[in-house]
Amino acid sequence: MFQANIHQAKTNLSQLIQKAEAGETVIIAKAGKPCVQLTGIIKQERKAGSLKKFSHAQNTDISRILESDSDTADLFEASSL
């Protein structure tokens, strides 16, 4: 744990952020009393293929969408394009 007063925090914000990203807890104090805590954010690992359901290959057939949704079909046909 690292503690800094507000003036130090303003002057050295980049260094404090680096400490927080490295896993250290940074406390910012006002008049010697802790008031703010900085901690790093744990980044989640990305999994390959997690967006497969949004693949363009599955969603390119507009006629299939229009057949199943008459309200959308009406709006699509009424457009000036």
PDB file of N, CA and C in Angstrom:
ATOM      1  N   MET A   1       0.843  -1.178   0.000  1.00  0.00           N
ATOM      2  CA  MET A   1       0.000   0.000   0.000  1.00  0.00           C
ATOM      3  C   MET A   1       0.885   1.236   0.000  1.00  0.00           C
ATOM      4  N   PHE A   2       0.516   2.194  -0.841  1.00  0.00           N
ATOM      5  CA  PHE A   2       1.250   3.440  -0.957  1.00  0.00           C
ATOM      6  C   PHE A   2       0.281   4.577  -0.688  1.00  0.00           C
ATOM      7  N   GLN A   3       0.705   5.561   0.096  1.00  0.00           N
ATOM      8  CA  GLN A   3      -0.171   6.693   0.401  1.00  0.00           C
ATOM      9  C   GLN A   3       0.487   7.989  -0.064  1.00  0.00           C
ATOM     10  N   ALA A   4      -0.311   8.856  -0.672  1.00  0.00           N
ATOM     11  CA  ALA A   4       0.170  10.157  -1.139  1.00  0.00           C
ATOM     12  C   ALA A   4      -0.861  11.212  -0.803  1.00  0.00           C
ATOM     13  N   ASN A   5      -0.402  12.434  -0.573  1.00  0.00           N
ATOM     14  CA  ASN A   5      -1.377  13.501  -0.352  1.00  0.00           C
ATOM     15  C   ASN A   5      -1.844  14.031  -1.716  1.00  0.00           C
ATOM     16  N   ILE A   6      -2.832  14.883  -1.716  1.00  0.00           N
ATOM     17  CA  ILE A   6      -3.438  15.344  -2.964  1.00  0.00           C
ATOM     18  C   ILE A   6      -2.414  16.047  -3.852  1.00  0.00           C
ATOM     19  N   HIS A   7      -1.562  16.886  -3.285  1.00  0.00           N
ATOM     20  CA  HIS A   7      -0.562  17.593  -4.080  1.00  0.00           C
ATOM     21  C   HIS A   7       0.384  16.598  -4.759  1.00  0.00           C
ATOM     22  N   GLN A   8       0.840  15.608  -4.013  1.00  0.00           N
ATOM     23  CA  GLN A   8       1.715  14.584  -4.596  1.00  0.00           C
ATOM     24  C   GLN A   8       0.983  13.807  -5.693  1.00  0.00           C
ATOM     25  N   ALA A   9      -0.279  13.527  -5.464  1.00  0.00           N
ATOM     26  CA  ALA A   9      -1.067  12.773  -6.438  1.00  0.00           C
ATOM     27  C   ALA A   9      -1.223  13.558  -7.739  1.00  0.00           C
ATOM     28  N   LYS A  10      -1.478  14.856  -7.632  1.00  0.00           N
ATOM     29  CA  LYS A  10      -1.598  15.679  -8.840  1.00  0.00           C
ATOM     30  C   LYS A  10      -0.270  15.754  -9.585  1.00  0.00           C
ATOM     31  N   THR A  11       0.796  15.858  -8.853  1.00  0.00           N
ATOM     32  CA  THR A  11       2.117  15.985  -9.463  1.00  0.00           C
ATOM     33  C   THR A  11       2.580  14.678 -10.092  1.00  0.00           C
ATOM     34  N   ASN A  12       2.263  13.551  -9.471  1.00  0.00           N
ATOM     35  CA  ASN A  12       2.785  12.254  -9.891  1.00  0.00           C
ATOM     36  C   ASN A  12       1.690  11.266 -10.287  1.00  0.00           C
ATOM     37  N   LEU A  13       0.635  11.751 -10.912  1.00  0.00           N
ATOM     38  CA  LEU A  13      -0.501  10.876 -11.229  1.00  0.00           C
ATOM     39  C   LEU A  13      -0.092   9.693 -12.104  1.00  0.00           C
ATOM     40  N   SER A  14       0.740   9.917 -13.100  1.00  0.00           N
ATOM     41  CA  SER A  14       1.157   8.825 -13.981  1.00  0.00           C
ATOM     42  C   SER A  14       1.838   7.708 -13.207  1.00  0.00           C
ATOM     43  N   GLN A  15       2.726   8.069 -12.283  1.00  0.00           N
ATOM     44  CA  GLN A  15       3.431   7.064 -11.491  1.00  0.00           C
ATOM     45  C   GLN A  15       2.472   6.317 -10.569  1.00  0.00           C
ATOM     46  N   LEU A  16       1.497   7.023 -10.011  1.00  0.00           N
ATOM     47  CA  LEU A  16       0.520   6.368  -9.139  1.00  0.00           C
ATOM     48  C   LEU A  16      -0.351   5.389  -9.922  1.00  0.00           C
ATOM     49  N   ILE A  17      -0.702   5.759 -11.135  1.00  0.00           N
ATOM     50  CA  ILE A  17      -1.487   4.859 -11.976  1.00  0.00           C
ATOM     51  C   ILE A  17      -0.680   3.610 -12.297  1.00  0.00           C
ATOM     52  N   GLN A  18       0.602   3.773 -12.589  1.00  0.00           N
ATOM     53  CA  GLN A  18       1.455   2.616 -12.863  1.00  0.00           C
ATOM     54  C   GLN A  18       1.522   1.686 -11.655  1.00  0.00           C
ATOM     55  N   LYS A  19       1.614   2.248 -10.453  1.00  0.00           N
ATOM     56  CA  LYS A  19       1.635   1.424  -9.242  1.00  0.00           C
ATOM     57  C   LYS A  19       0.326   0.645  -9.107  1.00  0.00           C
ATOM     58  N   ALA A  20      -0.794   1.318  -9.361  1.00  0.00           N
ATOM     59  CA  ALA A  20      -2.099   0.657  -9.255  1.00  0.00           C
ATOM     60  C   ALA A  20      -2.237  -0.439 -10.305  1.00  0.00           C
ATOM     61  N   GLU A  21      -1.772  -0.188 -11.522  1.00  0.00           N
ATOM     62  CA  GLU A  21      -1.829  -1.207 -12.569  1.00  0.00           C
ATOM     63  C   GLU A  21      -0.981  -2.425 -12.227  1.00  0.00           C
ATOM     64  N   ALA A  22       0.105  -2.191 -11.483  1.00  0.00           N
ATOM     65  CA  ALA A  22       1.004  -3.276 -11.086  1.00  0.00           C
ATOM     66  C   ALA A  22       0.446  -4.092  -9.928  1.00  0.00           C
ATOM     67  N   GLY A  23      -0.704  -3.686  -9.401  1.00  0.00           N
ATOM     68  CA  GLY A  23      -1.340  -4.453  -8.337  1.00  0.00           C
ATOM     69  C   GLY A  23      -1.233  -3.834  -6.961  1.00  0.00           C
ATOM     70  N   GLU A  24      -0.556  -2.710  -6.867  1.00  0.00           N
ATOM     71  CA  GLU A  24      -0.408  -2.052  -5.568  1.00  0.00           C
ATOM     72  C   GLU A  24      -1.611  -1.144  -5.315  1.00  0.00           C
ATOM     73  N   THR A  25      -2.066  -1.084  -4.082  1.00  0.00           N
ATOM     74  CA  THR A  25      -3.147  -0.179  -3.712  1.00  0.00           C
ATOM     75  C   THR A  25      -2.549   1.179  -3.384  1.00  0.00           C
ATOM     76  N   VAL A  26      -3.121   2.217  -3.980  1.00  0.00           N
ATOM     77  CA  VAL A  26      -2.642   3.581  -3.763  1.00  0.00           C
ATOM     78  C   VAL A  26      -3.742   4.360  -3.058  1.00  0.00           C
ATOM     79  N   ILE A  27      -3.409   4.949  -1.924  1.00  0.00           N
ATOM     80  CA  ILE A  27      -4.353   5.751  -1.143  1.00  0.00           C
ATOM     81  C   ILE A  27      -3.986   7.219  -1.325  1.00  0.00           C
ATOM     82  N   ILE A  28      -4.986   8.039  -1.638  1.00  0.00           N
ATOM     83  CA  ILE A  28      -4.780   9.486  -1.705  1.00  0.00           C
ATOM     84  C   ILE A  28      -5.444  10.084  -0.480  1.00  0.00           C
ATOM     85  N   ALA A  29      -4.657  10.891   0.233  1.00  0.00           N
ATOM     86  CA  ALA A  29      -5.128  11.460   1.496  1.00  0.00           C
ATOM     87  C   ALA A  29      -5.294  12.972   1.386  1.00  0.00           C
ATOM     88  N   LYS A  30      -6.247  13.473   2.147  1.00  0.00           N
ATOM     89  CA  LYS A  30      -6.479  14.916   2.257  1.00  0.00           C
ATOM     90  C   LYS A  30      -6.246  15.285   3.713  1.00  0.00           C
ATOM     91  N   ALA A  31      -5.278  16.135   3.942  1.00  0.00           N
ATOM     92  CA  ALA A  31      -4.904  16.541   5.304  1.00  0.00           C
ATOM     93  C   ALA A  31      -4.541  15.323   6.153  1.00  0.00           C
ATOM     94  N   GLY A  32      -3.886  14.340   5.525  1.00  0.00           N
ATOM     95  CA  GLY A  32      -3.435  13.159   6.251  1.00  0.00           C
ATOM     96  C   GLY A  32      -4.483  12.092   6.459  1.00  0.00           C
ATOM     97  N   LYS A  33      -5.732  12.351   6.024  1.00  0.00           N
ATOM     98  CA  LYS A  33      -6.812  11.372   6.184  1.00  0.00           C
ATOM     99  C   LYS A  33      -7.126  10.738   4.822  1.00  0.00           C
ATOM    100  N   PRO A  34      -7.083   9.417   4.751  1.00  0.00           N
ATOM    101  CA  PRO A  34      -7.367   8.746   3.479  1.00  0.00           C
ATOM    102  C   PRO A  34      -8.759   9.095   2.958  1.00  0.00           C
ATOM    103  N   CYS A  35      -8.836   9.428   1.664  1.00  0.00           N
ATOM    104  CA  CYS A  35     -10.146   9.758   1.103  1.00  0.00           C
ATOM    105  C   CYS A  35     -10.433   9.037  -0.218  1.00  0.00           C
ATOM    106  N   VAL A  36      -9.386   8.600  -0.926  1.00  0.00           N
ATOM    107  CA  VAL A  36      -9.586   7.928  -2.211  1.00  0.00           C
ATOM    108  C   VAL A  36      -8.618   6.760  -2.319  1.00  0.00           C
ATOM    109  N   GLN A  37      -9.083   5.676  -2.931  1.00  0.00           N
ATOM    110  CA  GLN A  37      -8.244   4.503  -3.126  1.00  0.00           C
ATOM    111  C   GLN A  37      -8.177   4.196  -4.624  1.00  0.00           C
ATOM    112  N   LEU A  38      -6.971   4.051  -5.146  1.00  0.00           N
ATOM    113  CA  LEU A  38      -6.767   3.646  -6.533  1.00  0.00           C
ATOM    114  C   LEU A  38      -6.362   2.180  -6.567  1.00  0.00           C
ATOM    115  N   THR A  39      -7.024   1.435  -7.414  1.00  0.00           N
ATOM    116  CA  THR A  39      -6.636   0.042  -7.617  1.00  0.00           C
ATOM    117  C   THR A  39      -6.690  -0.236  -9.104  1.00  0.00           C
ATOM    118  N   GLY A  40      -5.903  -1.170  -9.546  1.00  0.00           N
ATOM    119  CA  GLY A  40      -5.912  -1.553 -10.952  1.00  0.00           C
ATOM    120  C   GLY A  40      -7.139  -2.370 -11.288  1.00  0.00           C
ATOM    121  N   ILE A  41      -7.464  -2.398 -12.557  1.00  0.00           N
ATOM    122  CA  ILE A  41      -8.590  -3.193 -13.038  1.00  0.00           C
ATOM    123  C   ILE A  41      -8.048  -4.510 -13.558  1.00  0.00           C
ATOM    124  N   ILE A  42      -8.654  -5.599 -13.126  1.00  0.00           N
ATOM    125  CA  ILE A  42      -8.251  -6.923 -13.586  1.00  0.00           C
ATOM    126  C   ILE A  42      -8.852  -7.136 -14.968  1.00  0.00           C
ATOM    127  N   LYS A  43      -7.996  -7.325 -15.943  1.00  0.00           N
ATOM    128  CA  LYS A  43      -8.455  -7.501 -17.318  1.00  0.00           C
ATOM    129  C   LYS A  43      -8.823  -8.956 -17.547  1.00  0.00           C
ATOM    130  N   GLN A  44      -9.997  -9.167 -18.126  1.00  0.00           N
ATOM    131  CA  GLN A  44     -10.451 -10.517 -18.425  1.00  0.00           C
ATOM    132  C   GLN A  44      -9.814 -10.984 -19.721  1.00  0.00           C
ATOM    133  N   GLU A  45      -9.491 -12.260 -19.769  1.00  0.00           N
ATOM    134  CA  GLU A  45      -8.925 -12.830 -20.976  1.00  0.00           C
ATOM    135  C   GLU A  45     -10.008 -12.950 -22.036  1.00  0.00           C
ATOM    136  N   ARG A  46      -9.625 -12.645 -23.250  1.00  0.00           N
ATOM    137  CA  ARG A  46     -10.557 -12.797 -24.366  1.00  0.00           C
ATOM    138  C   ARG A  46     -10.506 -14.229 -24.867  1.00  0.00           C
ATOM    139  N   LYS A  47     -11.655 -14.760 -25.183  1.00  0.00           N
ATOM    140  CA  LYS A  47     -11.742 -16.122 -25.679  1.00  0.00           C
ATOM    141  C   LYS A  47     -12.034 -16.085 -27.182  1.00  0.00           C
ATOM    142  N   ALA A  48     -11.233 -16.789 -27.941  1.00  0.00           N
ATOM    143  CA  ALA A  48     -11.428 -16.852 -29.383  1.00  0.00           C
ATOM    144  C   ALA A  48     -12.779 -17.471 -29.711  1.00  0.00           C
ATOM    145  N   GLY A  49     -13.484 -16.856 -30.649  1.00  0.00           N
ATOM    146  CA  GLY A  49     -14.765 -17.394 -31.093  1.00  0.00           C
ATOM    147  C   GLY A  49     -15.957 -16.972 -30.269  1.00  0.00           C
ATOM    148  N   SER A  50     -15.776 -16.105 -29.281  1.00  0.00           N
ATOM    149  CA  SER A  50     -16.910 -15.731 -28.432  1.00  0.00           C
ATOM    150  C   SER A  50     -17.933 -14.871 -29.172  1.00  0.00           C
ATOM    151  N   LEU A  51     -17.543 -14.243 -30.284  1.00  0.00           N
ATOM    152  CA  LEU A  51     -18.478 -13.429 -31.057  1.00  0.00           C
ATOM    153  C   LEU A  51     -18.972 -14.143 -32.310  1.00  0.00           C
ATOM    154  N   LYS A  52     -18.797 -15.439 -32.352  1.00  0.00           N
ATOM    155  CA  LYS A  52     -19.170 -16.223 -33.525  1.00  0.00           C
ATOM    156  C   LYS A  52     -20.652 -16.089 -33.855  1.00  0.00           C
ATOM    157  N   LYS A  53     -21.481 -15.924 -32.844  1.00  0.00           N
ATOM    158  CA  LYS A  53     -22.921 -15.819 -33.092  1.00  0.00           C
ATOM    159  C   LYS A  53     -23.282 -14.543 -33.857  1.00  0.00           C
ATOM    160  N   PHE A  54     -22.363 -13.566 -33.917  1.00  0.00           N
ATOM    161  CA  PHE A  54     -22.612 -12.336 -34.649  1.00  0.00           C
ATOM    162  C   PHE A  54     -21.957 -12.357 -36.030  1.00  0.00           C
ATOM    163  N   SER A  55     -21.580 -13.523 -36.465  1.00  0.00           N
ATOM    164  CA  SER A  55     -20.916 -13.686 -37.758  1.00  0.00           C
ATOM    165  C   SER A  55     -21.788 -13.159 -38.884  1.00  0.00           C
ATOM    166  N   HIS A  56     -21.171 -12.488 -39.845  1.00  0.00           N
ATOM    167  CA  HIS A  56     -21.914 -11.943 -40.985  1.00  0.00           C
ATOM    168  C   HIS A  56     -22.530 -13.052 -41.831  1.00  0.00           C
ATOM    169  N   ALA A  57     -21.906 -14.194 -41.884  1.00  0.00           N
ATOM    170  CA  ALA A  57     -22.404 -15.300 -42.700  1.00  0.00           C
ATOM    171  C   ALA A  57     -23.798 -15.730 -42.262  1.00  0.00           C
ATOM    172  N   GLN A  58     -24.123 -15.573 -41.008  1.00  0.00           N
ATOM    173  CA  GLN A  58     -25.418 -16.003 -40.505  1.00  0.00           C
ATOM    174  C   GLN A  58     -26.495 -14.933 -40.654  1.00  0.00           C
ATOM    175  N   ASN A  59     -26.119 -13.669 -40.837  1.00  0.00           N
ATOM    176  CA  ASN A  59     -27.093 -12.583 -40.792  1.00  0.00           C
ATOM    177  C   ASN A  59     -27.207 -11.793 -42.093  1.00  0.00           C
ATOM    178  N   THR A  60     -26.777 -12.342 -43.220  1.00  0.00           N
ATOM    179  CA  THR A  60     -26.785 -11.571 -44.456  1.00  0.00           C
ATOM    180  C   THR A  60     -28.071 -11.724 -45.253  1.00  0.00           C
ATOM    181  N   ASP A  61     -28.878 -12.678 -44.972  1.00  0.00           N
ATOM    182  CA  ASP A  61     -30.082 -12.925 -45.751  1.00  0.00           C
ATOM    183  C   ASP A  61     -31.237 -12.087 -45.201  1.00  0.00           C
ATOM    184  N   ILE A  62     -31.466 -10.911 -45.800  1.00  0.00           N
ATOM    185  CA  ILE A  62     -32.507  -9.995 -45.319  1.00  0.00           C
ATOM    186  C   ILE A  62     -33.906 -10.570 -45.563  1.00  0.00           C
ATOM    187  N   SER A  63     -34.073 -11.364 -46.604  1.00  0.00           N
ATOM    188  CA  SER A  63     -35.401 -11.911 -46.886  1.00  0.00           C
ATOM    189  C   SER A  63     -35.879 -12.825 -45.764  1.00  0.00           C
ATOM    190  N   ARG A  64     -34.947 -13.561 -45.136  1.00  0.00           N
ATOM    191  CA  ARG A  64     -35.308 -14.444 -44.020  1.00  0.00           C
ATOM    192  C   ARG A  64     -35.813 -13.614 -42.839  1.00  0.00           C
ATOM    193  N   ILE A  65     -35.184 -12.464 -42.599  1.00  0.00           N
ATOM    194  CA  ILE A  65     -35.607 -11.584 -41.502  1.00  0.00           C
ATOM    195  C   ILE A  65     -36.970 -10.983 -41.820  1.00  0.00           C
ATOM    196  N   LEU A  66     -37.141 -10.538 -43.059  1.00  0.00           N
ATOM    197  CA  LEU A  66     -38.403  -9.906 -43.437  1.00  0.00           C
ATOM    198  C   LEU A  66     -39.565 -10.893 -43.418  1.00  0.00           C
ATOM    199  N   GLU A  67     -39.324 -12.148 -43.738  1.00  0.00           N
ATOM    200  CA  GLU A  67     -40.370 -13.171 -43.703  1.00  0.00           C
ATOM    201  C   GLU A  67     -40.868 -13.400 -42.279  1.00  0.00           C
ATOM    202  N   SER A  68     -39.965 -13.305 -41.296  1.00  0.00           N
ATOM    203  CA  SER A  68     -40.352 -13.621 -39.925  1.00  0.00           C
ATOM    204  C   SER A  68     -40.839 -12.409 -39.143  1.00  0.00           C
ATOM    205  N   ASP A  69     -40.686 -11.196 -39.687  1.00  0.00           N
ATOM    206  CA  ASP A  69     -41.072  -9.998 -38.947  1.00  0.00           C
ATOM    207  C   ASP A  69     -41.801  -9.044 -39.900  1.00  0.00           C
ATOM    208  N   SER A  70     -43.125  -9.087 -39.886  1.00  0.00           N
ATOM    209  CA  SER A  70     -43.903  -8.285 -40.838  1.00  0.00           C
ATOM    210  C   SER A  70     -43.782  -6.783 -40.572  1.00  0.00           C
ATOM    211  N   ASP A  71     -43.616  -6.372 -39.312  1.00  0.00           N
ATOM    212  CA  ASP A  71     -43.451  -4.945 -39.010  1.00  0.00           C
ATOM    213  C   ASP A  71     -42.170  -4.407 -39.633  1.00  0.00           C
ATOM    214  N   THR A  72     -41.101  -5.153 -39.507  1.00  0.00           N
ATOM    215  CA  THR A  72     -39.837  -4.745 -40.110  1.00  0.00           C
ATOM    216  C   THR A  72     -39.947  -4.749 -41.626  1.00  0.00           C
ATOM    217  N   ALA A  73     -40.622  -5.741 -42.168  1.00  0.00           N
ATOM    218  CA  ALA A  73     -40.813  -5.810 -43.619  1.00  0.00           C
ATOM    219  C   ALA A  73     -41.570  -4.585 -44.123  1.00  0.00           C
ATOM    220  N   ASP A  74     -42.620  -4.165 -43.411  1.00  0.00           N
ATOM    221  CA  ASP A  74     -43.381  -2.994 -43.800  1.00  0.00           C
ATOM    222  C   ASP A  74     -42.520  -1.731 -43.774  1.00  0.00           C
ATOM    223  N   LEU A  75     -41.713  -1.568 -42.738  1.00  0.00           N
ATOM    224  CA  LEU A  75     -40.830  -0.414 -42.659  1.00  0.00           C
ATOM    225  C   LEU A  75     -39.783  -0.444 -43.766  1.00  0.00           C
ATOM    226  N   PHE A  76     -39.261  -1.623 -44.058  1.00  0.00           N
ATOM    227  CA  PHE A  76     -38.235  -1.769 -45.090  1.00  0.00           C
ATOM    228  C   PHE A  76     -38.803  -1.405 -46.467  1.00  0.00           C
ATOM    229  N   GLU A  77     -39.995  -1.874 -46.761  1.00  0.00           N
ATOM    230  CA  GLU A  77     -40.607  -1.615 -48.057  1.00  0.00           C
ATOM    231  C   GLU A  77     -41.071  -0.168 -48.178  1.00  0.00           C
ATOM    232  N   ALA A  78     -41.393   0.483 -47.076  1.00  0.00           N
ATOM    233  CA  ALA A  78     -41.874   1.872 -47.112  1.00  0.00           C
ATOM    234  C   ALA A  78     -40.731   2.875 -47.194  1.00  0.00           C
ATOM    235  N   SER A  79     -39.484   2.431 -46.991  1.00  0.00           N
ATOM    236  CA  SER A  79     -38.360   3.372 -47.024  1.00  0.00           C
ATOM    237  C   SER A  79     -38.176   3.913 -48.425  1.00  0.00           C
ATOM    238  N   SER A  80     -37.608   5.111 -48.523  1.00  0.00           N
ATOM    239  CA  SER A  80     -37.449   5.783 -49.811  1.00  0.00           C
ATOM    240  C   SER A  80     -36.196   5.369 -50.555  1.00  0.00           C
ATOM    241  N   LEU A  81     -35.461   4.434 -50.015  1.00  0.00           N
ATOM    242  CA  LEU A  81     -34.253   3.974 -50.702  1.00  0.00           C
ATOM    243  C   LEU A  81     -34.671   3.111 -51.819  1.00  0.00           C
TER     244      LEU A  81
END
